[in-house]
Amino acid sequence: MSSLYVSNVSKSYGATEILRDINIDVEDGDFLVLVGPSGCGKSTLLSLIAGLDTLSGGEIRIGKDKVNDLHPSERDIAMVFQSYALYPNMTVGQNISFGLEMRKVPKPARDKAVQDAARLLQIEHLLDRRPGQLSGGQRQRVAMGRALVRDPKIFLFDEPLSNLDAKLRVDMRTEIKKLHQRLGATIVYVTHDQIEAMTLATRIAVMKGGILQQLGTPAEIYNTPANTFVATFMGSPSMNLLPARIVRRGGELRLLLGEGAAAIDLPLPPQPAAIDSHVDREVIAGLRPEAIGVEHGRPGAVLRSVPVTITVLEPTGPDTLAALELAGMEVAARLGPDLAHQCGERCELMVDLSKLVLFDAQTQQRIA
Ligand code: ADP
């Protein structure tokens, strides 16, 4: 396994800039997920790492070696595609061993590698079938088996679960995570699915419009998003973004949430000093749905009661999604399943202000 360094990488097709100045370091054993909306450049970046396309600028290193000019076959990476790209006329076993055969690996070693991979992926009973006789999930396993036997420096996955139905996606997601934990492999994984990103990654790179928005652990991305795009892209329902104003009263910083007569005045928990330059300025207050309607404060919680009107309640089983009117604005909340509130009710709910994230209203960047 190996580390991967993407330094100042850019890519243009003619005059069209697809990737701008991307910097990502992937440590040995990291599971990096590239996530972002369709067209943001994720697959292009993966292709550059794989060597399927050439860089317009910057450098890619695998371990100590600069690989910009190396052919894909010389980079010692294995790729699992969305389409699986299996050979229809070969058996599962032949599909898995084909790459090794091309590399002139002797037959006994090939057979052992195929058996080991098949055992790991629990497809030993399928080795004599052809891809056409397999389910989507089984084909996905074969595609992974083909990558596994290579024992490459890095695995690249391009939306490997997007052709599977919802239930199978979740099962295979767990399989991939287990595989990573077992192998300690370095993985770069492309998806547009924020849940896949959160659940699989040790580190997430959020992209938009060919620009890296934030690189961090899932917790960093979720709790301290770099800007309002990352805040709303990650998490479902999205983080509520509410117009607000910071004011200083009696030496204390307070947040005026909302506008006009409906605004609510809340004490601000201790914030970084950078907040001082935003006093008496418009900001955007970010509150996750689960930070509203908190019943049991965890250690460190800063709970304040706020008046709301409940407009919609959607029980999902483990929790209830609610639309609320708060400070004259509609917000989404994730409430406990046993909450004894009715639709249309006016009530007080607890908000955990320690979870509040503030953004500059102009730049949309988090105020750090
Ligand atoms: P993603 O994987 O995030 O959906 P892609 O990397 O596939 O995005 O594409 C990023 C952008 O680059 C898109 O706007 C796409 O139209 C453009 N693009 C991709 N390949 C080419 C190409 N060969 N020529 C011109 N534009 C391309």
GROMACS .gro file of C-alpha atoms and ligand atoms in nm:
model
  395
    1MET     CA    1   0.000   0.000   0.000
    2SER     CA    2   0.108   0.353  -0.056
    3SER     CA    3   0.042   0.721   0.002
    4LEU     CA    4  -0.078   0.951  -0.274
    5TYR     CA    5  -0.003   1.318  -0.326
    6VAL     CA    6  -0.206   1.537  -0.558
    7SER     CA    7  -0.029   1.873  -0.578
    8ASN     CA    8  -0.158   2.183  -0.759
    9VAL     CA    9  -0.332   1.966  -1.013
   10SER     CA   10  -0.530   2.135  -1.287
   11LYS     CA   11  -0.705   2.004  -1.593
   12SER     CA   12  -0.853   2.185  -1.891
   13TYR     CA   13  -1.011   2.066  -2.212
   14GLY     CA   14  -0.926   2.343  -2.457
   15ALA     CA   15  -1.038   2.666  -2.292
   16THR     CA   16  -1.265   2.485  -2.048
   17GLU     CA   17  -1.117   2.451  -1.702
   18ILE     CA   18  -1.235   2.129  -1.535
   19LEU     CA   19  -1.009   2.115  -1.229
   20ARG     CA   20  -0.832   2.407  -1.062
   21ASP     CA   21  -0.531   2.379  -0.833
   22ILE     CA   22  -0.634   2.063  -0.646
   23ASN     CA   23  -0.420   1.968  -0.344
   24ILE     CA   24  -0.495   1.641  -0.165
   25ASP     CA   25  -0.263   1.422   0.041
   26VAL     CA   26  -0.375   1.066   0.101
   27GLU     CA   27  -0.188   0.878   0.372
   28ASP     CA   28  -0.105   0.509   0.351
   29GLY     CA   29  -0.422   0.320   0.449
   30ASP     CA   30  -0.654   0.620   0.411
   31PHE     CA   31  -0.998   0.579   0.256
   32LEU     CA   32  -1.040   0.905   0.067
   33VAL     CA   33  -1.383   0.978  -0.078
   34LEU     CA   34  -1.414   1.238  -0.353
   35VAL     CA   35  -1.768   1.369  -0.333
   36GLY     CA   36  -1.963   1.646  -0.502
   37PRO     CA   37  -2.249   1.708  -0.741
   38SER     CA   38  -2.249   1.566  -1.090
   39GLY     CA   39  -2.002   1.743  -1.318
   40CYS     CA   40  -1.778   1.878  -1.038
   41GLY     CA   41  -1.473   1.692  -1.173
   42LYS     CA   42  -1.451   1.385  -0.945
   43SER     CA   43  -1.416   1.130  -1.226
   44THR     CA   44  -1.172   1.353  -1.409
   45LEU     CA   45  -0.949   1.364  -1.100
   46LEU     CA   46  -0.972   0.986  -1.061
   47SER     CA   47  -0.878   0.942  -1.429
   48LEU     CA   48  -0.574   1.163  -1.377
   49ILE     CA   49  -0.466   0.954  -1.078
   50ALA     CA   50  -0.519   0.636  -1.280
   51GLY     CA   51  -0.328   0.777  -1.575
   52LEU     CA   52  -0.623   0.746  -1.812
   53ASP     CA   53  -0.593   1.117  -1.888
   54THR     CA   54  -0.308   1.370  -1.880
   55LEU     CA   55  -0.266   1.664  -1.641
   56SER     CA   56  -0.269   2.025  -1.759
   57GLY     CA   57  -0.063   2.128  -1.454
   58GLY     CA   58   0.064   2.006  -1.119
   59GLU     CA   59   0.199   1.676  -0.998
   60ILE     CA   60   0.074   1.338  -0.883
   61ARG     CA   61   0.296   1.117  -0.670
   62ILE     CA   62   0.232   0.763  -0.556
   63GLY     CA   63   0.461   0.700  -0.260
   64LYS     CA   64   0.786   0.869  -0.352
   65ASP     CA   65   0.740   0.838  -0.726
   66LYS     CA   66   0.612   1.111  -0.954
   67VAL     CA   67   0.373   0.933  -1.189
   68ASN     CA   68   0.259   1.218  -1.420
   69ASP     CA   69   0.418   1.055  -1.720
   70LEU     CA   70   0.372   0.690  -1.629
   71HIS     CA   71   0.137   0.468  -1.829
   72PRO     CA   72  -0.161   0.337  -1.623
   73SER     CA   73  -0.010  -0.012  -1.625
   74GLU     CA   74   0.309   0.122  -1.463
   75ARG     CA   75   0.132   0.296  -1.173
   76ASP     CA   76   0.048  -0.019  -0.977
   77ILE     CA   77  -0.312   0.082  -0.912
   78ALA     CA   78  -0.631  -0.119  -0.949
   79MET     CA   79  -0.957   0.039  -1.053
   80VAL     CA   80  -1.315  -0.073  -0.996
   81PHE     CA   81  -1.556   0.091  -1.237
   82GLN     CA   82  -1.924   0.167  -1.207
   83SER     CA   83  -1.989  -0.060  -1.505
   84TYR     CA   84  -1.774  -0.342  -1.354
   85ALA     CA   85  -1.628  -0.397  -1.704
   86LEU     CA   86  -1.627  -0.776  -1.671
   87TYR     CA   87  -1.549  -0.999  -1.971
   88PRO     CA   88  -1.883  -1.166  -2.053
   89ASN     CA   89  -1.733  -1.477  -2.213
   90MET     CA   90  -1.500  -1.560  -1.925
   91THR     CA   91  -1.597  -1.731  -1.602
   92VAL     CA   92  -1.576  -1.543  -1.275
   93GLY     CA   93  -1.248  -1.718  -1.196
   94GLN     CA   94  -1.101  -1.626  -1.535
   95ASN     CA   95  -1.219  -1.266  -1.496
   96ILE     CA   96  -1.043  -1.239  -1.163
   97SER     CA   97  -0.720  -1.402  -1.277
   98PHE     CA   98  -0.700  -1.236  -1.620
   99GLY     CA   99  -0.492  -0.938  -1.505
  100LEU     CA  100  -0.244  -1.173  -1.338
  101GLU     CA  101  -0.220  -1.384  -1.651
  102MET     CA  102  -0.137  -1.072  -1.853
  103ARG     CA  103   0.141  -1.004  -1.604
  104LYS     CA  104   0.270  -1.358  -1.657
  105VAL     CA  105   0.211  -1.464  -1.299
  106PRO     CA  106   0.257  -1.846  -1.286
  107LYS     CA  107  -0.063  -2.052  -1.268
  108PRO     CA  108  -0.025  -2.187  -0.911
  109ALA     CA  109   0.022  -1.833  -0.775
  110ARG     CA  110  -0.273  -1.712  -0.987
  111ASP     CA  111  -0.500  -1.985  -0.859
  112LYS     CA  112  -0.407  -1.913  -0.501
  113ALA     CA  113  -0.469  -1.537  -0.546
  114VAL     CA  114  -0.810  -1.607  -0.701
  115GLN     CA  115  -0.904  -1.845  -0.418
  116ASP     CA  116  -0.794  -1.595  -0.152
  117ALA     CA  117  -0.988  -1.307  -0.312
  118ALA     CA  118  -1.295  -1.526  -0.368
  119ARG     CA  119  -1.290  -1.636  -0.004
  120LEU     CA  120  -1.257  -1.277   0.118
  121LEU     CA  121  -1.550  -1.168  -0.100
  122GLN     CA  122  -1.753  -1.484  -0.037
  123ILE     CA  123  -1.788  -1.573  -0.404
  124GLU     CA  124  -1.605  -1.907  -0.402
  125HIS     CA  125  -1.922  -2.085  -0.519
  126LEU     CA  126  -1.951  -1.855  -0.821
  127LEU     CA  127  -1.605  -1.905  -0.974
  128ASP     CA  128  -1.731  -2.119  -1.265
  129ARG     CA  129  -2.023  -1.895  -1.360
  130ARG     CA  130  -2.022  -1.627  -1.627
  131PRO     CA  131  -2.106  -1.262  -1.543
  132GLY     CA  132  -2.445  -1.294  -1.716
  133GLN     CA  133  -2.545  -1.552  -1.455
  134LEU     CA  134  -2.476  -1.320  -1.161
  135SER     CA  135  -2.679  -1.060  -0.974
  136GLY     CA  136  -2.564  -0.697  -0.968
  137GLY     CA  137  -2.415  -0.736  -0.622
  138GLN     CA  138  -2.226  -1.050  -0.724
  139ARG     CA  139  -2.084  -0.878  -1.032
  140GLN     CA  140  -1.972  -0.596  -0.807
  141ARG     CA  141  -1.786  -0.848  -0.590
  142VAL     CA  142  -1.617  -1.000  -0.894
  143ALA     CA  143  -1.504  -0.655  -1.006
  144MET     CA  144  -1.357  -0.602  -0.660
  145GLY     CA  145  -1.198  -0.946  -0.670
  146ARG     CA  146  -1.022  -0.853  -0.990
  147ALA     CA  147  -0.879  -0.546  -0.820
  148LEU     CA  148  -0.788  -0.735  -0.502
  149VAL     CA  149  -0.573  -1.004  -0.664
  150ARG     CA  150  -0.349  -0.737  -0.806
  151ASP     CA  151  -0.241  -0.632  -0.454
  152PRO     CA  152  -0.187  -0.280  -0.588
  153LYS     CA  153  -0.043   0.028  -0.418
  154ILE     CA  154  -0.380   0.204  -0.442
  155PHE     CA  155  -0.739   0.105  -0.518
  156LEU     CA  156  -0.952   0.348  -0.718
  157PHE     CA  157  -1.331   0.310  -0.710
  158ASP     CA  158  -1.553   0.506  -0.951
  159GLU     CA  159  -1.913   0.510  -0.819
  160PRO     CA  160  -1.901   0.131  -0.772
  161LEU     CA  161  -2.243   0.106  -0.608
  162SER     CA  162  -2.449   0.332  -0.831
  163ASN     CA  163  -2.595   0.048  -1.040
  164LEU     CA  164  -2.728  -0.140  -0.738
  165ASP     CA  165  -3.070  -0.107  -0.577
  166ALA     CA  166  -3.101   0.078  -0.247
  167LYS     CA  167  -3.085  -0.223  -0.013
  168LEU     CA  168  -2.791  -0.384  -0.191
  169ARG     CA  169  -2.606  -0.053  -0.194
  170VAL     CA  170  -2.617  -0.040   0.183
  171ASP     CA  171  -2.503  -0.404   0.213
  172MET     CA  172  -2.215  -0.357  -0.032
  173ARG     CA  173  -2.118  -0.034   0.139
  174THR     CA  174  -2.068  -0.231   0.460
  175GLU     CA  175  -1.873  -0.496   0.265
  176ILE     CA  176  -1.640  -0.235   0.121
  177LYS     CA  177  -1.585  -0.083   0.463
  178LYS     CA  178  -1.505  -0.424   0.612
  179LEU     CA  179  -1.268  -0.491   0.325
  180HIS     CA  180  -1.086  -0.167   0.393
  181GLN     CA  181  -1.061  -0.244   0.764
  182ARG     CA  182  -0.927  -0.592   0.690
  183LEU     CA  183  -0.676  -0.495   0.420
  184GLY     CA  184  -0.572  -0.151   0.546
  185ALA     CA  185  -0.566  -0.056   0.179
  186THR     CA  186  -0.523   0.294   0.043
  187ILE     CA  187  -0.846   0.373  -0.141
  188VAL     CA  188  -0.969   0.667  -0.347
  189TYR     CA  189  -1.343   0.640  -0.399
  190VAL     CA  190  -1.568   0.862  -0.611
  191THR     CA  191  -1.934   0.911  -0.531
  192HIS     CA  192  -2.203   1.178  -0.553
  193ASP     CA  193  -2.374   1.022  -0.251
  194GLN     CA  194  -2.301   1.210   0.071
  195ILE     CA  195  -2.408   0.918   0.290
  196GLU     CA  196  -2.158   0.691   0.116
  197ALA     CA  197  -1.894   0.957   0.170
  198MET     CA  198  -1.972   0.995   0.541
  199THR     CA  199  -1.994   0.623   0.614
  200LEU     CA  200  -1.692   0.497   0.420
  201ALA     CA  201  -1.430   0.768   0.434
  202THR     CA  202  -1.147   0.824   0.672
  203ARG     CA  203  -1.113   1.153   0.485
  204ILE     CA  204  -1.352   1.333   0.252
  205ALA     CA  205  -1.270   1.577  -0.028
  206VAL     CA  206  -1.577   1.784  -0.115
  207MET     CA  207  -1.562   1.931  -0.466
  208LYS     CA  208  -1.771   2.181  -0.657
  209GLY     CA  209  -1.713   2.329  -1.000
  210GLY     CA  210  -1.363   2.178  -1.029
  211ILE     CA  211  -1.251   2.336  -0.700
  212LEU     CA  212  -1.177   2.151  -0.377
  213GLN     CA  213  -1.408   2.302  -0.114
  214GLN     CA  214  -1.285   2.115   0.192
  215LEU     CA  215  -1.067   1.820   0.284
  216GLY     CA  216  -1.123   1.666   0.624
  217THR     CA  217  -1.244   1.377   0.834
  218PRO     CA  218  -1.617   1.302   0.812
  219ALA     CA  219  -1.664   1.465   1.154
  220GLU     CA  220  -1.478   1.780   1.049
  221ILE     CA  221  -1.677   1.807   0.727
  222TYR     CA  222  -2.006   1.752   0.909
  223ASN     CA  223  -1.947   1.964   1.219
  224THR     CA  224  -1.729   2.243   1.084
  225PRO     CA  225  -1.809   2.280   0.713
  226ALA     CA  226  -1.579   2.526   0.539
  227ASN     CA  227  -1.862   2.708   0.365
  228THR     CA  228  -2.236   2.701   0.306
  229PHE     CA  229  -2.199   2.469   0.005
  230VAL     CA  230  -2.030   2.195   0.212
  231ALA     CA  231  -2.279   2.262   0.494
  232THR     CA  232  -2.580   2.194   0.274
  233PHE     CA  233  -2.427   1.921   0.054
  234MET     CA  234  -2.341   1.695   0.347
  235GLY     CA  235  -2.630   1.584   0.568
  236SER     CA  236  -2.993   1.505   0.505
  237PRO     CA  237  -3.210   1.696   0.569
  238SER     CA  238  -2.963   1.975   0.498
  239MET     CA  239  -2.824   2.210   0.758
  240ASN     CA  240  -3.061   2.502   0.810
  241LEU     CA  241  -2.902   2.828   0.695
  242LEU     CA  242  -3.071   3.122   0.861
  243PRO     CA  243  -3.006   3.496   0.818
  244ALA     CA  244  -2.884   3.640   1.146
  245ARG     CA  245  -2.694   3.928   1.299
  246ILE     CA  246  -2.431   3.935   1.571
  247VAL     CA  247  -2.470   4.211   1.828
  248ARG     CA  248  -2.278   4.301   2.145
  249ARG     CA  249  -2.487   4.376   2.449
  250GLY     CA  250  -2.337   4.447   2.791
  251GLY     CA  251  -2.005   4.294   2.688
  252GLU     CA  252  -2.180   3.975   2.571
  253LEU     CA  253  -2.213   3.861   2.213
  254ARG     CA  254  -2.564   3.767   2.108
  255LEU     CA  255  -2.721   3.629   1.793
  256LEU     CA  256  -3.032   3.786   1.647
  257LEU     CA  257  -3.184   3.500   1.451
  258GLY     CA  258  -3.425   3.603   1.176
  259GLU     CA  259  -3.543   3.948   1.086
  260GLY     CA  260  -3.796   4.207   1.204
  261ALA     CA  261  -4.051   4.140   1.476
  262ALA     CA  262  -4.011   3.759   1.457
  263ALA     CA  263  -3.636   3.767   1.532
  264ILE     CA  264  -3.514   3.570   1.834
  265ASP     CA  265  -3.232   3.692   2.054
  266LEU     CA  266  -2.995   3.416   2.170
  267PRO     CA  267  -2.676   3.425   2.376
  268LEU     CA  268  -2.376   3.309   2.174
  269PRO     CA  269  -2.162   3.039   2.331
  270PRO     CA  270  -1.789   3.121   2.333
  271GLN     CA  271  -1.674   3.165   1.973
  272PRO     CA  272  -1.335   3.209   1.808
  273ALA     CA  273  -1.199   3.564   1.818
  274ALA     CA  274  -1.266   3.599   1.444
  275ILE     CA  275  -1.629   3.652   1.531
  276ASP     CA  276  -1.546   3.999   1.675
  277SER     CA  277  -1.501   4.145   1.328
  278HIS     CA  278  -1.856   4.036   1.244
  279VAL     CA  279  -2.030   4.226   1.524
  280ASP     CA  280  -2.318   4.433   1.384
  281ARG     CA  281  -2.292   4.251   1.053
  282GLU     CA  282  -2.516   4.009   0.872
  283VAL     CA  283  -2.413   3.647   0.910
  284ILE     CA  284  -2.564   3.311   0.823
  285ALA     CA  285  -2.641   3.086   1.118
  286GLY     CA  286  -2.612   2.714   1.039
  287LEU     CA  287  -2.805   2.469   1.253
  288ARG     CA  288  -2.828   2.097   1.182
  289PRO     CA  289  -3.181   1.952   1.208
  290GLU     CA  290  -3.074   1.735   1.502
  291ALA     CA  291  -2.956   2.043   1.697
  292ILE     CA  292  -3.321   2.158   1.718
  293GLY     CA  293  -3.563   1.983   1.953
  294VAL     CA  294  -3.285   1.832   2.165
  295GLU     CA  295  -3.429   1.634   2.456
  296HIS     CA  296  -3.121   1.512   2.635
  297GLY     CA  297  -2.821   1.741   2.618
  298ARG     CA  298  -2.489   1.562   2.570
  299PRO     CA  299  -2.188   1.689   2.766
  300GLY     CA  300  -2.086   2.026   2.627
  301ALA     CA  301  -2.432   2.107   2.496
  302VAL     CA  302  -2.550   2.468   2.530
  303LEU     CA  303  -2.927   2.433   2.538
  304ARG     CA  304  -3.162   2.726   2.492
  305SER     CA  305  -3.538   2.717   2.462
  306VAL     CA  306  -3.690   2.876   2.149
  307PRO     CA  307  -4.055   2.924   2.049
  308VAL     CA  308  -4.162   2.734   1.735
  309THR     CA  309  -4.475   2.636   1.547
  310ILE     CA  310  -4.478   2.280   1.414
  311THR     CA  311  -4.604   2.281   1.055
  312VAL     CA  312  -4.526   1.926   0.932
  313LEU     CA  313  -4.438   1.603   1.114
  314GLU     CA  314  -4.292   1.306   0.921
  315PRO     CA  315  -4.226   1.000   1.140
  316THR     CA  316  -3.953   0.782   0.986
  317GLY     CA  317  -3.946   0.524   1.266
  318PRO     CA  318  -3.623   0.594   1.454
  319ASP     CA  319  -3.694   0.969   1.447
  320THR     CA  320  -3.945   1.223   1.323
  321LEU     CA  321  -3.857   1.486   1.066
  322ALA     CA  322  -4.036   1.811   1.129
  323ALA     CA  323  -4.082   2.139   0.949
  324LEU     CA  324  -4.100   2.421   1.202
  325GLU     CA  325  -4.152   2.791   1.194
  326LEU     CA  326  -3.870   2.943   1.393
  327ALA     CA  327  -3.808   3.318   1.411
  328GLY     CA  328  -4.038   3.365   1.111
  329MET     CA  329  -3.845   3.111   0.899
  330GLU     CA  330  -3.909   2.752   0.798
  331VAL     CA  331  -3.650   2.514   0.942
  332ALA     CA  332  -3.604   2.138   0.935
  333ALA     CA  333  -3.568   1.948   1.262
  334ARG     CA  334  -3.500   1.587   1.346
  335LEU     CA  335  -3.701   1.511   1.656
  336GLY     CA  336  -3.707   1.207   1.883
  337PRO     CA  337  -3.969   0.948   1.788
  338ASP     CA  338  -4.157   0.984   2.117
  339LEU     CA  339  -4.198   1.360   2.108
  340ALA     CA  340  -4.553   1.438   2.220
  341HIS     CA  341  -4.617   1.731   1.987
  342GLN     CA  342  -4.890   1.781   1.733
  343CYS     CA  343  -4.891   1.940   1.393
  344GLY     CA  344  -4.996   2.306   1.417
  345GLU     CA  345  -4.883   2.327   1.780
  346ARG     CA  346  -4.693   2.625   1.916
  347CYS     CA  347  -4.436   2.511   2.169
  348GLU     CA  348  -4.087   2.561   2.303
  349LEU     CA  349  -3.803   2.340   2.180
  350MET     CA  350  -3.445   2.319   2.296
  351VAL     CA  351  -3.173   2.424   2.053
  352ASP     CA  352  -2.812   2.314   2.110
  353LEU     CA  353  -2.616   2.631   2.043
  354SER     CA  354  -2.283   2.450   2.079
  355LYS     CA  355  -2.365   2.304   1.736
  356LEU     CA  356  -2.418   2.646   1.580
  357VAL     CA  357  -2.195   2.724   1.281
  358LEU     CA  358  -2.162   3.083   1.161
  359PHE     CA  359  -2.086   3.186   0.803
  360ASP     CA  360  -1.998   3.522   0.653
  361ALA     CA  361  -2.308   3.642   0.465
  362GLN     CA  362  -2.100   3.775   0.174
  363THR     CA  363  -1.828   3.516   0.123
  364GLN     CA  364  -2.039   3.220   0.250
  365GLN     CA  365  -1.722   3.097   0.426
  366ARG     CA  366  -1.730   2.971   0.783
  367ILE     CA  367  -1.617   3.232   1.032
  368ALA     CA  368  -1.332   3.046   1.198
  369ADP     P1  369  -1.813   1.416  -1.211
  369ADP     O1  370  -1.739   1.288  -1.210
  369ADP     O2  371  -1.793   1.497  -1.087
  369ADP     O3  372  -1.960   1.400  -1.244
  369ADP     P2  373  -1.656   1.469  -1.447
  369ADP     O4  374  -1.516   1.465  -1.396
  369ADP     O5  375  -1.709   1.352  -1.518
  369ADP     O6  376  -1.754   1.509  -1.326
  369ADP     O7  377  -1.671   1.596  -1.543
  369ADP     C1  378  -1.635   1.727  -1.500
  369ADP     C2  379  -1.664   1.822  -1.613
  369ADP     O8  380  -1.574   1.796  -1.719
  369ADP     C3  381  -1.804   1.811  -1.671
  369ADP     O9  382  -1.852   1.941  -1.693
  369ADP     C4  383  -1.782   1.738  -1.801
  369ADP    O10  384  -1.877   1.778  -1.897
  369ADP     C5  385  -1.642   1.783  -1.841
  369ADP     N1  386  -1.569   1.684  -1.921
  369ADP     C6  387  -1.538   1.559  -1.885
  369ADP     N2  388  -1.467   1.496  -1.982
  369ADP     C7  389  -1.453   1.586  -2.083
  369ADP     C8  390  -1.390   1.582  -2.213
  369ADP     N3  391  -1.326   1.473  -2.258
  369ADP     N4  392  -1.398   1.695  -2.288
  369ADP     C9  393  -1.458   1.806  -2.242
  369ADP     N5  394  -1.519   1.814  -2.123
  369ADP    C10  395  -1.518   1.707  -2.044
   0.00000   0.00000   0.00000
